[in-house]
Coordinates of C-alpha atoms in Angstrom, one line a residue:
X91 CA 57.1 87.8 -16.1
X92 CA 59.5 90.4 -17.6
X93 CA 61.7 90.2 -14.5
X94 CA 62.4 86.5 -15.0
X95 CA 65.9 85.8 -16.5
X96 CA 67.0 82.7 -18.3
X97 CA 70.6 81.9 -19.4
X98 CA 70.5 79.0 -21.8
X99 CA 73.7 77.1 -22.5
X100 CA 73.9 74.6 -25.4
X101 CA 75.7 71.2 -24.9
X102 CA 76.9 68.4 -27.0
X103 CA 77.0 64.8 -25.7
X104 CA 80.6 65.1 -24.8
X105 CA 81.7 64.6 -21.2
X106 CA 84.6 66.9 -22.0
X107 CA 82.7 70.1 -22.7
X108 CA 84.6 73.2 -23.8
X109 CA 83.1 76.5 -22.5
X110 CA 84.4 80.0 -23.1
X111 CA 85.8 81.9 -20.1
X112 CA 82.6 84.0 -20.1
X113 CA 80.3 80.9 -19.8
X114 CA 82.5 79.3 -17.1
X115 CA 82.3 82.5 -15.1
X116 CA 78.5 82.6 -15.5
X117 CA 78.2 79.0 -14.4
X118 CA 80.4 79.6 -11.4
X119 CA 78.1 82.5 -10.2
X120 CA 74.9 80.6 -10.7
X121 CA 72.6 78.9 -8.1
X122 CA 69.5 77.6 -9.8
X123 CA 70.3 75.2 -12.7
X124 CA 68.0 73.1 -14.9
X125 CA 68.2 70.6 -17.7
X126 CA 67.6 66.9 -18.5
X127 CA 69.2 64.1 -16.4
X128 CA 71.7 63.5 -19.2
X129 CA 72.8 67.2 -19.1
X130 CA 73.2 67.0 -15.4
X131 CA 75.6 64.1 -15.7
X132 CA 77.7 66.1 -18.2
X133 CA 78.0 69.3 -16.2
X134 CA 77.6 68.4 -12.5
X135 CA 81.4 68.6 -11.9
X136 CA 81.4 72.2 -13.0
X137 CA 78.5 73.5 -10.9
X138 CA 79.2 75.6 -7.8
X139 CA 78.7 74.3 -4.2
X140 CA 75.2 74.4 -2.9
X141 CA 73.5 74.6 -6.3
X142 CA 69.8 73.6 -6.9
X143 CA 69.0 71.5 -10.0
X144 CA 65.5 71.3 -11.6
X145 CA 65.1 68.3 -13.8
X146 CA 63.3 68.9 -17.1
X147 CA 60.8 66.1 -17.4
X148 CA 57.5 65.7 -19.2
X149 CA 54.8 66.8 -18.6
X150 CA 56.4 70.2 -18.4
X151 CA 53.7 71.8 -16.3
X152 CA 55.5 70.8 -13.1
X153 CA 58.7 72.3 -14.5
X154 CA 57.0 75.7 -15.1
X155 CA 55.7 75.6 -11.5
X156 CA 59.3 75.2 -10.2
X157 CA 60.6 77.9 -12.5
X158 CA 58.0 80.3 -11.2
X159 CA 59.7 80.3 -7.8
X160 CA 62.9 81.8 -9.1
X161 CA 64.0 85.0 -10.8
X162 CA 67.1 83.7 -12.5
X163 CA 67.6 80.2 -13.9
X164 CA 70.5 78.7 -15.9
X165 CA 69.3 76.0 -18.3
X166 CA 71.4 73.5 -20.1
X167 CA 70.0 72.2 -23.4
X168 CA 71.2 70.1 -26.3
X169 CA 72.9 71.8 -29.2
X170 CA 71.5 75.1 -30.3
X171 CA 68.6 75.8 -27.9
X172 CA 66.9 78.0 -30.5
X173 CA 66.9 75.2 -33.1
X174 CA 63.8 73.2 -32.3
X175 CA 65.1 73.5 -28.8
X176 CA 64.2 74.4 -25.3
X177 CA 64.9 78.1 -25.5
X178 CA 62.2 78.4 -28.1
X179 CA 59.8 76.7 -25.7
X180 CA 60.8 79.0 -22.9
X181 CA 60.1 82.0 -25.1
X182 CA 56.6 80.7 -25.8
X183 CA 55.8 80.0 -22.2
X184 CA 57.5 83.1 -20.8
X185 CA 57.2 85.6 -23.7
X186 CA 58.3 88.6 -21.6
X187 CA 61.4 87.0 -20.0
X188 CA 64.9 88.2 -20.5
X189 CA 67.1 85.6 -22.1
X190 CA 70.7 85.1 -23.2
X191 CA 71.7 82.0 -25.2
X192 CA 75.1 80.4 -25.7
X193 CA 74.6 77.9 -28.4
X194 CA 76.6 74.8 -29.3
X195 CA 76.5 73.1 -32.7
X196 CA 73.2 71.3 -33.2
X197 CA 73.3 67.6 -34.0
X198 CA 72.5 68.1 -37.7
X199 CA 75.4 70.5 -38.1
X200 CA 77.6 68.0 -36.3
X201 CA 76.5 65.2 -38.6
X202 CA 77.1 67.4 -41.7
X203 CA 80.6 68.1 -40.5
X204 CA 81.3 64.4 -39.9
X205 CA 80.3 63.4 -43.4
X206 CA 81.8 66.6 -45.0
X207 CA 78.7 67.8 -46.7
X208 CA 78.0 71.5 -47.3
X209 CA 74.6 72.1 -45.6
X210 CA 73.7 75.7 -46.5
X211 CA 70.8 74.4 -48.5
X212 CA 69.7 71.7 -46.1
X213 CA 66.0 71.6 -45.3
X214 CA 65.5 70.9 -41.6
X215 CA 62.6 68.8 -40.2
X216 CA 61.8 67.7 -36.7
X217 CA 60.0 64.5 -35.9
X218 CA 60.7 64.8 -32.2
X219 CA 57.2 64.4 -30.7
X220 CA 55.8 65.6 -34.0
X221 CA 53.8 64.0 -36.9
X222 CA 55.3 63.0 -40.3
X223 CA 54.0 66.1 -42.0
X224 CA 57.3 68.1 -42.2
X225 CA 59.2 65.2 -43.6
X226 CA 56.4 64.2 -46.0
X227 CA 56.4 67.7 -47.4
X228 CA 60.2 67.9 -47.9
X229 CA 60.3 64.5 -49.6
X230 CA 57.4 65.2 -51.9
X231 CA 59.2 68.5 -52.9
X232 CA 62.3 66.2 -53.3
X233 CA 64.6 68.6 -51.5
X234 CA 68.3 67.7 -52.2
X235 CA 69.4 67.5 -48.6
X236 CA 67.0 66.9 -45.7
X237 CA 68.1 67.0 -42.1
X238 CA 65.8 65.1 -39.7
X239 CA 65.7 65.3 -35.9
X240 CA 64.3 62.0 -34.6
X241 CA 62.9 60.5 -31.5
X242 CA 62.4 57.0 -30.1
X243 CA 59.3 56.3 -32.3
X244 CA 60.4 58.0 -35.5
X245 CA 64.0 57.0 -35.9
X246 CA 66.2 56.1 -38.9
X247 CA 64.5 52.7 -39.5
X248 CA 61.0 54.2 -39.4
X249 CA 62.1 57.0 -41.8
X250 CA 63.6 54.5 -44.2
X251 CA 60.5 52.4 -44.1
X252 CA 58.2 55.4 -44.8
X253 CA 60.3 56.6 -47.8
X254 CA 60.5 53.1 -49.3
X255 CA 56.7 52.6 -48.8
X256 CA 56.0 55.7 -50.9
X257 CA 58.7 55.0 -53.6
X258 CA 61.3 57.5 -52.5
X259 CA 64.2 55.1 -52.8
X260 CA 66.2 57.9 -54.6
X261 CA 67.6 59.0 -51.2
X262 CA 70.5 57.7 -49.2
X263 CA 70.8 58.2 -45.5
X264 CA 73.5 59.3 -43.1
X265 CA 72.9 58.5 -39.4
X266 CA 74.7 60.1 -36.5
X267 CA 74.4 58.2 -33.2
X268 CA 75.4 59.8 -29.9
X269 CA 77.2 62.6 -31.7
X270 CA 79.9 64.2 -29.5
X271 CA 80.1 61.3 -27.1
X272 CA 83.7 60.1 -27.1
X273 CA 82.9 56.5 -26.2
X274 CA 79.8 55.8 -28.3
X275 CA 79.6 58.2 -31.3
X276 CA 78.9 56.3 -34.6
X277 CA 78.3 57.8 -38.0
X278 CA 77.0 55.6 -40.8
X279 CA 76.1 56.1 -44.5
X280 CA 73.5 53.7 -45.7
X281 CA 71.0 52.9 -48.4
X282 CA 67.4 53.0 -47.2
X283 CA 67.1 49.3 -47.5
X284 CA 70.1 48.9 -45.2
X285 CA 68.7 51.4 -42.7
X286 CA 65.4 49.6 -42.7
X287 CA 67.0 46.4 -41.5
X288 CA 69.1 48.0 -38.6
X289 CA 68.5 49.2 -35.1
X290 CA 70.1 52.4 -33.9
X291 CA 71.0 53.8 -30.5
X292 CA 69.6 57.1 -29.2
X293 CA 70.0 60.0 -29.4
X294 CA 70.4 60.0 -33.2
X295 CA 69.7 62.2 -36.2
X296 CA 69.5 61.7 -39.9
X297 CA 70.5 63.4 -43.1
X298 CA 68.8 62.3 -46.3
X299 CA 70.7 62.9 -49.5
X300 CA 68.9 62.8 -52.9
X301 CA 70.8 60.7 -55.6
X302 CA 68.4 61.6 -58.5
X303 CA 64.9 62.8 -59.0
X304 CA 61.8 60.5 -59.2
X305 CA 59.0 61.5 -61.5
X306 CA 56.6 64.1 -60.0
X307 CA 53.4 64.5 -61.8
X308 CA 51.4 67.6 -62.7
X309 CA 48.2 66.1 -64.0
X310 CA 48.3 62.3 -63.4
X311 CA 46.7 60.4 -66.4
X312 CA 43.6 58.6 -65.0
X313 CA 44.7 55.3 -66.6
X314 CA 47.7 55.1 -64.2
X315 CA 45.5 55.0 -61.1
X316 CA 44.3 51.8 -59.5
X317 CA 40.6 51.7 -59.9
X318 CA 37.5 50.2 -58.4
X319 CA 36.9 46.7 -59.9
X320 CA 35.1 47.1 -63.2
X321 CA 34.5 50.9 -62.7
X322 CA 37.4 52.7 -64.5
X323 CA 35.3 55.7 -65.2
X324 CA 34.7 56.4 -61.5
X325 CA 37.5 59.0 -61.4
X326 CA 37.8 62.7 -61.8
X327 CA 39.4 63.1 -65.3
X328 CA 42.8 64.8 -65.4
X329 CA 41.7 68.1 -67.1
X330 CA 38.6 68.4 -64.9
X331 CA 40.8 67.6 -61.8
X332 CA 43.4 70.3 -62.6
X333 CA 40.7 72.9 -63.3
X334 CA 38.9 72.0 -60.1
X335 CA 42.2 72.3 -58.1
X336 CA 42.9 75.6 -59.7
X337 CA 39.5 76.9 -58.6
X338 CA 40.1 75.8 -55.0
X339 CA 43.1 78.3 -54.8
X340 CA 45.1 75.9 -52.6
X341 CA 48.3 78.0 -52.7
X342 CA 47.2 79.8 -49.5
X343 CA 45.1 77.1 -47.9
X344 CA 45.9 74.9 -44.9
X345 CA 43.3 72.2 -45.0
X346 CA 41.4 70.6 -47.9
X347 CA 38.5 68.2 -47.5
X348 CA 37.9 65.8 -50.4
X349 CA 34.3 64.5 -50.0
X350 CA 33.7 61.3 -52.0
X351 CA 37.3 60.5 -52.9
X352 CA 36.8 57.1 -54.6
X353 CA 40.3 56.5 -56.1
X354 CA 41.8 59.5 -54.4
X355 CA 42.8 61.4 -57.5
X356 CA 41.9 64.9 -56.2
X357 CA 43.5 64.3 -52.9
X358 CA 46.7 62.9 -54.4
X359 CA 47.0 65.6 -57.0
X360 CA 46.5 68.3 -54.4
X361 CA 49.1 66.8 -52.1
X362 CA 51.7 66.5 -54.8
X363 CA 51.3 70.1 -55.9
X364 CA 50.9 71.5 -52.3
X365 CA 52.9 69.2 -50.1
X366 CA 52.3 71.2 -46.8
X367 CA 48.5 71.0 -47.3
X368 CA 46.5 68.9 -44.8
X369 CA 44.3 66.7 -46.8
X370 CA 41.3 64.9 -45.2
X371 CA 39.5 62.6 -47.7
X372 CA 36.0 61.1 -47.0
X373 CA 34.5 58.1 -48.8
X374 CA 31.6 55.7 -47.9
X375 CA 32.9 52.7 -49.9
X376 CA 35.1 50.5 -47.7
X377 CA 37.0 49.2 -50.8
X378 CA 38.3 52.7 -51.4
X379 CA 40.4 52.5 -48.3
X380 CA 43.0 50.2 -49.9
X381 CA 42.5 52.0 -53.2
X382 CA 43.6 55.3 -51.7
X383 CA 46.6 53.6 -49.9
X384 CA 47.7 51.9 -53.1
X385 CA 47.4 55.1 -55.2
X386 CA 49.2 57.2 -52.5
X387 CA 52.1 54.7 -52.6
X388 CA 52.1 54.6 -56.4
X389 CA 52.4 58.3 -56.8
X390 CA 54.4 59.1 -53.7
X391 CA 51.8 61.0 -51.7
X392 CA 52.2 60.3 -48.0
X393 CA 50.2 62.0 -45.3
X394 CA 46.6 62.0 -46.6
X395 CA 44.0 61.1 -44.0
X396 CA 41.3 58.8 -45.3
X397 CA 38.0 58.6 -43.5
X398 CA 35.7 55.7 -44.5
X399 CA 32.0 56.2 -43.8
X400 CA 29.0 58.3 -44.9
X401 CA 30.1 61.9 -44.7
X402 CA 26.6 62.9 -43.6
X403 CA 26.7 60.5 -40.7
X404 CA 30.3 60.5 -39.5
X405 CA 31.7 62.6 -36.7
X406 CA 33.7 65.4 -38.4
X407 CA 34.4 67.4 -35.2
X408 CA 37.9 65.9 -34.7
X409 CA 39.3 67.0 -38.0
X410 CA 40.8 70.4 -38.8
X411 CA 38.3 72.8 -40.3
X412 CA 38.6 73.1 -44.0
X413 CA 39.7 76.2 -46.0
X414 CA 38.6 74.4 -49.2
X415 CA 36.3 71.5 -50.0
X416 CA 35.9 69.5 -53.1
X417 CA 32.6 67.6 -53.5
X418 CA 33.1 64.6 -55.7
X419 CA 30.0 62.6 -54.5
X420 CA 26.9 63.5 -52.6
X421 CA 24.7 60.4 -52.5
X422 CA 21.6 62.4 -53.4
X423 CA 21.9 64.6 -50.3
X424 CA 23.6 67.6 -51.9
X425 CA 21.7 70.4 -50.1
X426 CA 22.3 68.8 -46.7
X427 CA 26.0 68.2 -47.5
X428 CA 26.6 71.8 -48.5
X429 CA 24.8 73.0 -45.3
X430 CA 27.0 70.7 -43.2
X431 CA 30.1 71.9 -44.9
X432 CA 29.2 75.6 -44.5
X433 CA 28.9 75.1 -40.7
X434 CA 32.6 74.2 -40.4
X435 CA 34.1 76.0 -43.4
X436 CA 36.7 78.6 -42.4
X437 CA 35.9 82.2 -43.2
X438 CA 36.6 82.9 -46.8
X439 CA 36.7 79.2 -47.6
X440 CA 35.8 77.7 -51.0
X441 CA 33.7 74.8 -52.2
X442 CA 34.1 73.3 -55.7
X443 CA 31.5 70.9 -57.1
X444 CA 31.6 68.9 -60.3
X445 CA 28.1 68.5 -61.6
X446 CA 27.1 65.8 -64.2
X447 CA 23.6 67.0 -64.6
X448 CA 21.6 70.2 -65.0
X449 CA 19.5 69.2 -61.9
X450 CA 22.5 68.8 -59.5
X451 CA 24.0 72.0 -60.9
X452 CA 20.8 73.9 -60.0
X453 CA 20.6 72.2 -56.6
X454 CA 24.1 73.3 -55.7
X455 CA 23.4 76.9 -56.7
X456 CA 20.3 77.0 -54.6
X457 CA 22.0 75.4 -51.6
X458 CA 24.9 77.9 -51.7
X459 CA 22.6 80.9 -52.2
X460 CA 20.3 79.8 -49.3
X461 CA 23.3 79.9 -47.0
X462 CA 24.3 83.4 -48.1
X463 CA 27.1 82.2 -50.4
X464 CA 27.7 83.0 -54.0
X465 CA 28.8 81.1 -57.1
X466 CA 32.1 82.8 -58.2
X467 CA 32.9 80.7 -61.3
X468 CA 31.3 78.2 -63.5
X469 CA 32.9 76.2 -66.4
X470 CA 31.7 73.4 -68.7
X471 CA 34.2 70.8 -70.0
X472 CA 33.5 68.0 -72.4
X473 CA 36.2 65.3 -72.7
X474 CA 36.3 62.8 -75.5
X475 CA 33.0 60.8 -75.6
X476 CA 32.1 61.7 -72.0
X477 CA 29.1 63.9 -71.0
X478 CA 29.8 67.5 -70.2
X479 CA 30.9 68.4 -66.7
X480 CA 30.0 71.6 -65.0
X481 CA 32.6 72.8 -62.5
X482 CA 31.2 75.3 -60.0
X483 CA 33.1 77.3 -57.4
X484 CA 31.3 78.8 -54.4
X485 CA 32.6 81.2 -51.7

């Protein structure tokens, strides 16, 4: 649709919009206009006689059907339409269209101006219809300033609750409500505890400001984890853990599966070192569910998905395919487990297995080779009074 033309004009929430003479002229010559109901209320007095308005409502499929009827459409959108905005969506749906954008300040810029904070280094995250992943990553990295676009389900209170749950009380929060609206704009600077106890009007946005740094581990001592009752040795020891993670080459991976997570030490260490990594952790022991949650809270590692049940029996089709897999437990079904993993492992993916016996070491080699894979690395570590551990990497 290279002949389709969009003119996208950014708005604030003000009912006294200022437009340049160029934009006013473009509006006066338009016929087909589109935007949300709120945008229509703001601009309707400026629109020429006989105009047609297309409401932008979800699901958007009906909007695209309406757009297909016209060659030229003028769209009003909030703030900067290319900043997590509607212009970016249009470019994805109509990649060959012609487009001109007239941006306004986005809400995070406006909030930064209201609280007089330089925002050149601000890390921007959108929770608008999106999962927590972007915010989790920014918080684990402990970015100094984090700008957050919110929605009705993930607002200032929910953000404060999440940070407090995982121990990130080293942030304060600025909240901008109805920014640009002359009658209802409100800007607040709050502690997370204060934000957690309040309700906020929509639309709003948030800027998180770091006061100081919390401890971020690189090699968590195993004694600091919560453990299974009476089974403190049921954990991948810190040196073995770090070597295993090194062999998984997670720097360029998207998804890690941790099979047999027990206390969650591998998953948590991986998440802290690679915050954008998707971590799916499997464990058959029901008691490990709360153990994982407790250790994630203790070390500040939100966003790990724990799956309780026998890995060999549970439905794995709904989870993102792994680029890397760590096998921490196999329940005597190692060959079957390796075969099941190979069927879903992304091309070029890696498996790392920690073997505690010569027998399981040999079984892993044979399983990998029978599937056309190869052992790329093998290391033996002996720690204190513990038996030697053989760490194998297969590709």
